[in-house]
Short mmCIF file of C-alpha atoms and ligand atoms in Angstrom, two decimals:
data_model
loop_
_atom_site.label_atom_id
_atom_site.label_comp_id
_atom_site.label_asym_id
_atom_site.label_seq_id
_atom_site.Cartn_x
_atom_site.Cartn_y
_atom_site.Cartn_z
CA UNK C 157 10.36 -18.44 -6.32
CA UNK C 158 11.48 -16.43 -9.38
CA UNK C 159 12.80 -12.95 -8.57
CA UNK C 160 12.19 -11.49 -12.04
CA UNK C 161 8.81 -9.80 -12.28
CA UNK C 162 7.16 -8.73 -15.49
CA UNK C 163 5.42 -5.36 -15.32
CA UNK C 164 2.17 -5.39 -17.25
CA UNK C 165 0.40 -2.43 -15.63
CA UNK C 166 1.63 0.84 -14.10
CA UNK C 167 -0.67 3.21 -12.21
CA UNK C 168 0.47 6.75 -11.47
CA UNK C 169 -0.69 9.47 -9.06
CA UNK C 170 0.54 12.54 -10.95
CA UNK C 171 1.17 14.89 -8.04
CA UNK C 172 3.12 18.15 -7.70
CA UNK C 173 1.95 20.31 -10.61
CA UNK C 174 1.05 23.17 -8.24
CA UNK C 175 4.41 23.10 -6.42
CA UNK C 176 6.27 22.86 -9.74
CA UNK C 177 4.62 26.11 -10.86
CA UNK C 178 5.03 27.84 -7.48
CA UNK C 179 8.79 27.18 -7.53
CA UNK C 180 8.89 29.14 -10.78
CA UNK C 181 6.64 31.95 -9.56
CA UNK C 182 3.90 30.85 -11.95
CA UNK C 183 0.18 30.16 -11.33
CA UNK C 184 -0.82 26.59 -10.41
CA UNK C 185 -2.65 26.23 -13.72
CA UNK C 186 0.68 26.59 -15.54
CA UNK C 187 1.86 23.53 -13.60
CA UNK C 188 -1.20 21.60 -14.78
CA UNK C 189 -0.46 22.61 -18.38
CA UNK C 190 3.08 21.22 -18.04
CA UNK C 191 1.59 18.17 -16.31
CA UNK C 192 -0.72 17.56 -19.26
CA UNK C 193 2.26 17.79 -21.66
CA UNK C 194 4.03 15.20 -19.53
CA UNK C 195 1.05 12.85 -19.85
CA UNK C 196 1.72 12.75 -23.59
CA UNK C 197 5.49 12.22 -23.12
CA UNK C 198 5.11 9.43 -20.55
CA UNK C 199 2.48 7.67 -22.67
CA UNK C 200 4.93 7.71 -25.59
CA UNK C 201 7.72 6.27 -23.47
CA UNK C 202 5.56 3.27 -22.56
CA UNK C 203 6.43 1.78 -25.93
CA UNK C 204 10.02 1.13 -24.84
CA UNK C 205 8.98 -0.34 -21.53
CA UNK C 206 6.83 -3.20 -22.80
CA UNK C 207 4.11 -2.25 -20.31
CA UNK C 208 0.61 -2.92 -21.67
CA UNK C 209 -1.56 -0.85 -19.27
CA UNK C 210 -1.05 2.67 -17.91
CA UNK C 211 -3.60 4.16 -15.49
CA UNK C 212 -3.30 7.88 -14.72
CA UNK C 213 -5.07 9.79 -11.93
CA UNK C 214 -6.08 12.97 -13.78
CA UNK C 215 -8.90 14.25 -11.55
CA UNK C 216 -10.29 12.81 -8.32
CA UNK C 217 -13.82 13.16 -6.94
CA UNK C 218 -12.20 15.27 -4.16
CA UNK C 219 -10.60 17.60 -6.75
CA UNK C 220 -14.10 19.06 -7.40
CA UNK C 221 -13.59 20.92 -4.09
CA UNK C 222 -10.71 23.00 -5.47
CA UNK C 223 -11.37 26.64 -6.43
CA UNK C 224 -13.69 27.20 -9.38
CA UNK C 225 -10.83 28.77 -11.35
CA UNK C 226 -8.59 25.72 -10.88
CA UNK C 227 -11.38 23.23 -11.69
CA UNK C 228 -12.27 25.23 -14.82
CA UNK C 229 -8.62 25.30 -15.90
CA UNK C 230 -8.25 21.53 -15.40
CA UNK C 231 -11.47 20.85 -17.33
CA UNK C 232 -10.25 23.13 -20.13
CA UNK C 233 -6.94 21.19 -20.29
CA UNK C 234 -8.78 17.88 -20.36
CA UNK C 235 -11.06 19.16 -23.08
CA UNK C 236 -8.06 20.22 -25.18
CA UNK C 237 -6.35 16.89 -24.52
CA UNK C 238 -9.43 14.98 -25.72
CA UNK C 239 -9.56 17.14 -28.87
CA UNK C 240 -5.88 16.74 -29.71
CA UNK C 241 -5.07 13.17 -28.77
CA UNK C 242 -7.04 11.13 -31.31
CA UNK C 243 -4.30 11.30 -33.97
CA UNK C 244 -1.51 10.38 -31.55
CA UNK C 245 -3.57 7.56 -30.03
CA UNK C 246 -4.43 6.02 -33.40
CA UNK C 247 -0.87 6.33 -34.75
CA UNK C 248 0.51 4.60 -31.68
CA UNK C 249 -2.14 1.86 -31.51
CA UNK C 250 -3.28 2.99 -28.05
CA UNK C 251 -6.70 2.05 -26.66
CA UNK C 252 -8.05 4.72 -24.36
CA UNK C 253 -10.56 4.09 -21.57
CA UNK C 254 -11.89 6.30 -18.78
CA UNK C 255 -12.85 5.35 -15.23
CA UNK C 256 -14.78 7.51 -12.76
CA UNK C 257 -18.06 9.27 -12.10
CA UNK C 258 -18.75 10.44 -15.63
CA UNK C 259 -22.10 12.03 -14.85
CA UNK C 260 -20.27 14.79 -12.92
CA UNK C 261 -18.42 15.91 -16.07
CA UNK C 262 -19.89 18.25 -18.70
CA UNK C 263 -21.88 16.73 -21.58
CA UNK C 264 -19.25 18.00 -23.98
CA UNK C 265 -16.41 16.18 -22.17
CA UNK C 266 -18.51 13.02 -21.77
CA UNK C 267 -19.22 12.96 -25.52
CA UNK C 268 -15.53 13.35 -26.36
CA UNK C 269 -14.56 10.59 -23.91
CA UNK C 270 -17.09 8.25 -25.48
CA UNK C 271 -15.87 9.11 -28.97
CA UNK C 272 -12.19 8.43 -28.15
CA UNK C 273 -13.06 5.15 -26.44
CA UNK C 274 -15.12 3.98 -29.41
CA UNK C 275 -12.55 5.04 -32.03
CA UNK C 276 -9.62 3.42 -30.22
CA UNK C 277 -11.44 0.30 -28.95
CA UNK C 278 -9.59 -2.11 -31.24
CA UNK C 279 -6.08 -0.71 -30.62
CA UNK C 280 -3.81 -3.12 -28.80
CA UNK C 281 -0.25 -1.92 -28.08
CA UNK C 282 -1.16 -0.05 -24.89
CA UNK C 283 -4.33 0.55 -22.88
CA UNK C 284 -4.29 4.07 -21.46
CA UNK C 285 -6.78 4.29 -18.64
CA UNK C 286 -7.52 7.80 -17.42
CA UNK C 287 -9.15 8.21 -14.02
CA UNK C 288 -11.39 11.26 -14.31
CA UNK C 289 -13.70 12.35 -11.52
CA UNK C 290 -12.58 9.09 -9.95
CA UNK C 291 -12.84 7.98 -6.34
CA UNK C 292 -12.11 4.44 -5.26
CA UNK C 293 -14.52 4.38 -2.30
CA UNK C 294 -17.32 5.57 -4.59
CA UNK C 295 -16.38 2.84 -7.09
CA UNK C 296 -16.46 0.18 -4.36
CA UNK C 297 -19.82 1.43 -3.00
CA UNK C 298 -21.31 1.38 -6.46
CA UNK C 299 -20.10 -2.24 -6.91
CA UNK C 300 -21.65 -3.20 -3.55
CA UNK C 301 -24.98 -1.64 -4.59
CA UNK C 302 -24.96 -3.43 -7.97
CA UNK C 303 -24.30 -6.76 -6.28
CA UNK C 304 -26.98 -6.13 -3.61
CA UNK C 305 -29.48 -5.37 -6.38
CA UNK C 306 -28.61 -8.62 -8.16
CA UNK C 307 -29.13 -10.58 -4.93
CA UNK C 308 -32.43 -8.76 -4.30
CA UNK C 309 -33.62 -9.63 -7.81
CA UNK C 310 -32.56 -13.28 -7.36
CA UNK C 311 -30.05 -12.97 -10.23
CA UNK C 312 -27.27 -14.31 -7.98
CA UNK C 313 -27.06 -15.83 -4.51
CA UNK C 314 -24.88 -14.49 -1.68
CA UNK C 315 -22.61 -17.53 -2.09
CA UNK C 316 -21.90 -16.46 -5.69
CA UNK C 317 -20.16 -13.29 -4.49
CA UNK C 318 -16.41 -13.80 -4.91
CA UNK C 319 -13.34 -11.63 -5.48
CA UNK C 320 -13.80 -12.18 -9.21
CA UNK C 321 -17.51 -11.28 -9.30
CA UNK C 322 -16.74 -8.21 -7.16
CA UNK C 323 -13.91 -7.11 -9.49
CA UNK C 324 -16.35 -7.47 -12.39
CA UNK C 325 -18.53 -4.71 -10.90
CA UNK C 326 -15.67 -2.18 -10.76
CA UNK C 327 -14.91 0.41 -13.47
CA UNK C 328 -11.65 -1.47 -14.04
CA UNK C 329 -13.34 -4.79 -14.78
CA UNK C 330 -11.46 -5.40 -18.04
CA UNK C 331 -8.11 -4.23 -16.70
CA UNK C 332 -5.63 -6.35 -14.71
CA UNK C 333 -4.53 -5.09 -11.28
CA UNK C 334 -1.52 -2.73 -11.35
CA UNK C 335 1.92 -4.25 -10.77
CA UNK C 336 3.44 -0.87 -9.91
CA UNK C 337 1.92 2.26 -8.34
CA UNK C 338 4.01 5.43 -8.55
CA UNK C 339 3.24 8.65 -6.68
CA UNK C 340 5.32 11.68 -7.58
CA UNK C 341 6.10 14.78 -5.46
CA UNK C 342 7.17 13.15 -2.20
CA UNK C 343 3.70 12.56 -0.72
CA UNK C 344 3.20 9.04 0.59
CA UNK C 345 -0.55 8.55 0.37
CA UNK C 346 -2.95 6.61 -1.83
CA UNK C 347 -5.63 9.36 -1.94
CA UNK C 348 -8.67 7.19 -2.75
CA UNK C 349 -7.00 5.60 -5.81
CA UNK C 350 -7.63 1.98 -6.88
CA UNK C 351 -7.95 0.74 -3.27
CA UNK C 352 -9.26 -2.71 -4.18
CA UNK C 353 -6.99 -3.11 -7.21
CA UNK C 354 -3.66 -2.37 -5.43
CA UNK C 355 -3.93 -5.14 -2.81
CA UNK C 356 -0.62 -6.68 -4.01
CA UNK C 357 0.82 -3.80 -6.03
CA UNK C 358 4.41 -2.67 -5.45
CA UNK C 359 4.49 0.98 -4.32
CA UNK C 360 7.09 3.54 -5.43
CA UNK C 361 7.26 7.11 -4.09
CA UNK C 362 9.52 9.68 -5.72
CA UNK C 363 10.26 13.29 -4.75
CA UNK C 364 10.20 14.32 -8.42
CA UNK C 365 7.30 16.66 -9.22
CA UNK C 366 5.02 15.32 -11.96
CA UNK C 367 6.04 17.77 -14.76
CA UNK C 368 9.69 16.68 -14.24
CA UNK C 369 9.00 12.94 -14.09
CA UNK C 370 10.57 11.46 -17.21
CA UNK C 371 11.31 8.29 -19.11
CA UNK C 372 14.63 7.55 -17.36
CA UNK C 373 13.05 7.55 -13.92
CA UNK C 374 10.15 5.46 -15.17
CA UNK C 375 12.48 2.83 -16.66
CA UNK C 376 14.54 2.87 -13.46
CA UNK C 377 11.44 2.12 -11.37
CA UNK C 378 10.49 -0.74 -13.70
CA UNK C 379 14.04 -2.11 -13.32
CA UNK C 380 13.80 -1.94 -9.51
CA UNK C 381 10.41 -3.64 -9.68
CA UNK C 382 11.79 -6.59 -11.65
CA UNK C 383 14.03 -7.53 -8.73
CA UNK C 384 11.55 -6.94 -5.90
CA UNK C 385 10.32 -10.10 -4.26
CA UNK C 386 6.53 -10.42 -4.52
CA UNK C 387 5.25 -12.95 -2.03
CA UNK C 388 1.48 -12.30 -2.13
CA UNK C 389 1.33 -13.16 1.58
CA UNK C 390 3.13 -16.49 1.13
CA UNK C 391 6.56 -17.17 2.59
C1 FPP T 275 -1.83 17.07 -8.72
O1 FPP T 275 -1.03 18.21 -8.61
C2 FPP T 275 -2.39 16.96 -10.04
C3 FPP T 275 -3.72 17.05 -10.32
C4 FPP T 275 -4.75 17.29 -9.30
C5 FPP T 275 -4.24 16.93 -11.67
C6 FPP T 275 -3.44 16.09 -12.62
C7 FPP T 275 -3.70 16.64 -13.94
C8 FPP T 275 -2.81 16.71 -14.97
C9 FPP T 275 -1.48 16.07 -14.93
C10 FPP T 275 -3.15 17.45 -16.20
C11 FPP T 275 -4.36 17.05 -16.94
C12 FPP T 275 -4.41 15.61 -17.30
C13 FPP T 275 -4.63 15.11 -18.54
C14 FPP T 275 -4.87 13.65 -18.74
C15 FPP T 275 -4.63 15.96 -19.74
P1 FPP T 275 -1.41 19.27 -7.48
O2 FPP T 275 -2.22 20.33 -8.11
O3 FPP T 275 -2.08 18.59 -6.34
O4 FPP T 275 0.01 19.78 -7.09
P2 FPP T 275 0.48 20.25 -5.64
O5 FPP T 275 0.30 19.05 -4.72
O6 FPP T 275 1.90 20.60 -5.85
O7 FPP T 275 -0.37 21.40 -5.26
#
């Protein structure tokens, strides 16, 4: 079996913004601001890596339970990001897509998401997938309900349900499964992220806090990945 893997898709849990700010005696929201700046930097560095898909966990369904001030600050940052990024995205031939429970976001944010997706739909160097108000269990439940409805309406039979038809009901239906999942900040959890999609993904955990996670570390992880042996359950 070949020991050189090609990385097509990286997913990242961008953790540690709050601790990054606390270490500097700053409010948590300052950490999120630096985190948002790092989103732009890491997206740029994808060019050098040859990776075609980048999926970022920007806001989980559980994050709605944070304090109102913190949720408002994160929504404000996202809103600014959506306003500012069109130029950068178009110049760099990036297609942007969003996954998650959109209906929970404000109308304003939903409109901007839709606009960016439509404008960048034909771009092809990188697909930047942003998980916003995203929860993997919710995504899986919604897929199960869609499939149950199709069976109930005699559109498909139970025997037609396969891994492929199931994947087609997920938000990520047009996106290949991640090859690499990175979580920053030293936590070793998946936190309701892409549970179906990471069945055979290689996991990397780093102590670096998200605002400090840079291109060198990213390229180093990709290098380590190329020599990992992926057996997919075979021997
Ligand atoms: C985790 O750090 C990070 C988040 C909950 C939000 C991630 C958001 C950004 C990087 C900025 C906005 C994103 C975009 C796309 C503009 P934490 O707050 O859990 O940190 P802690 O574990 O140190 O408290």
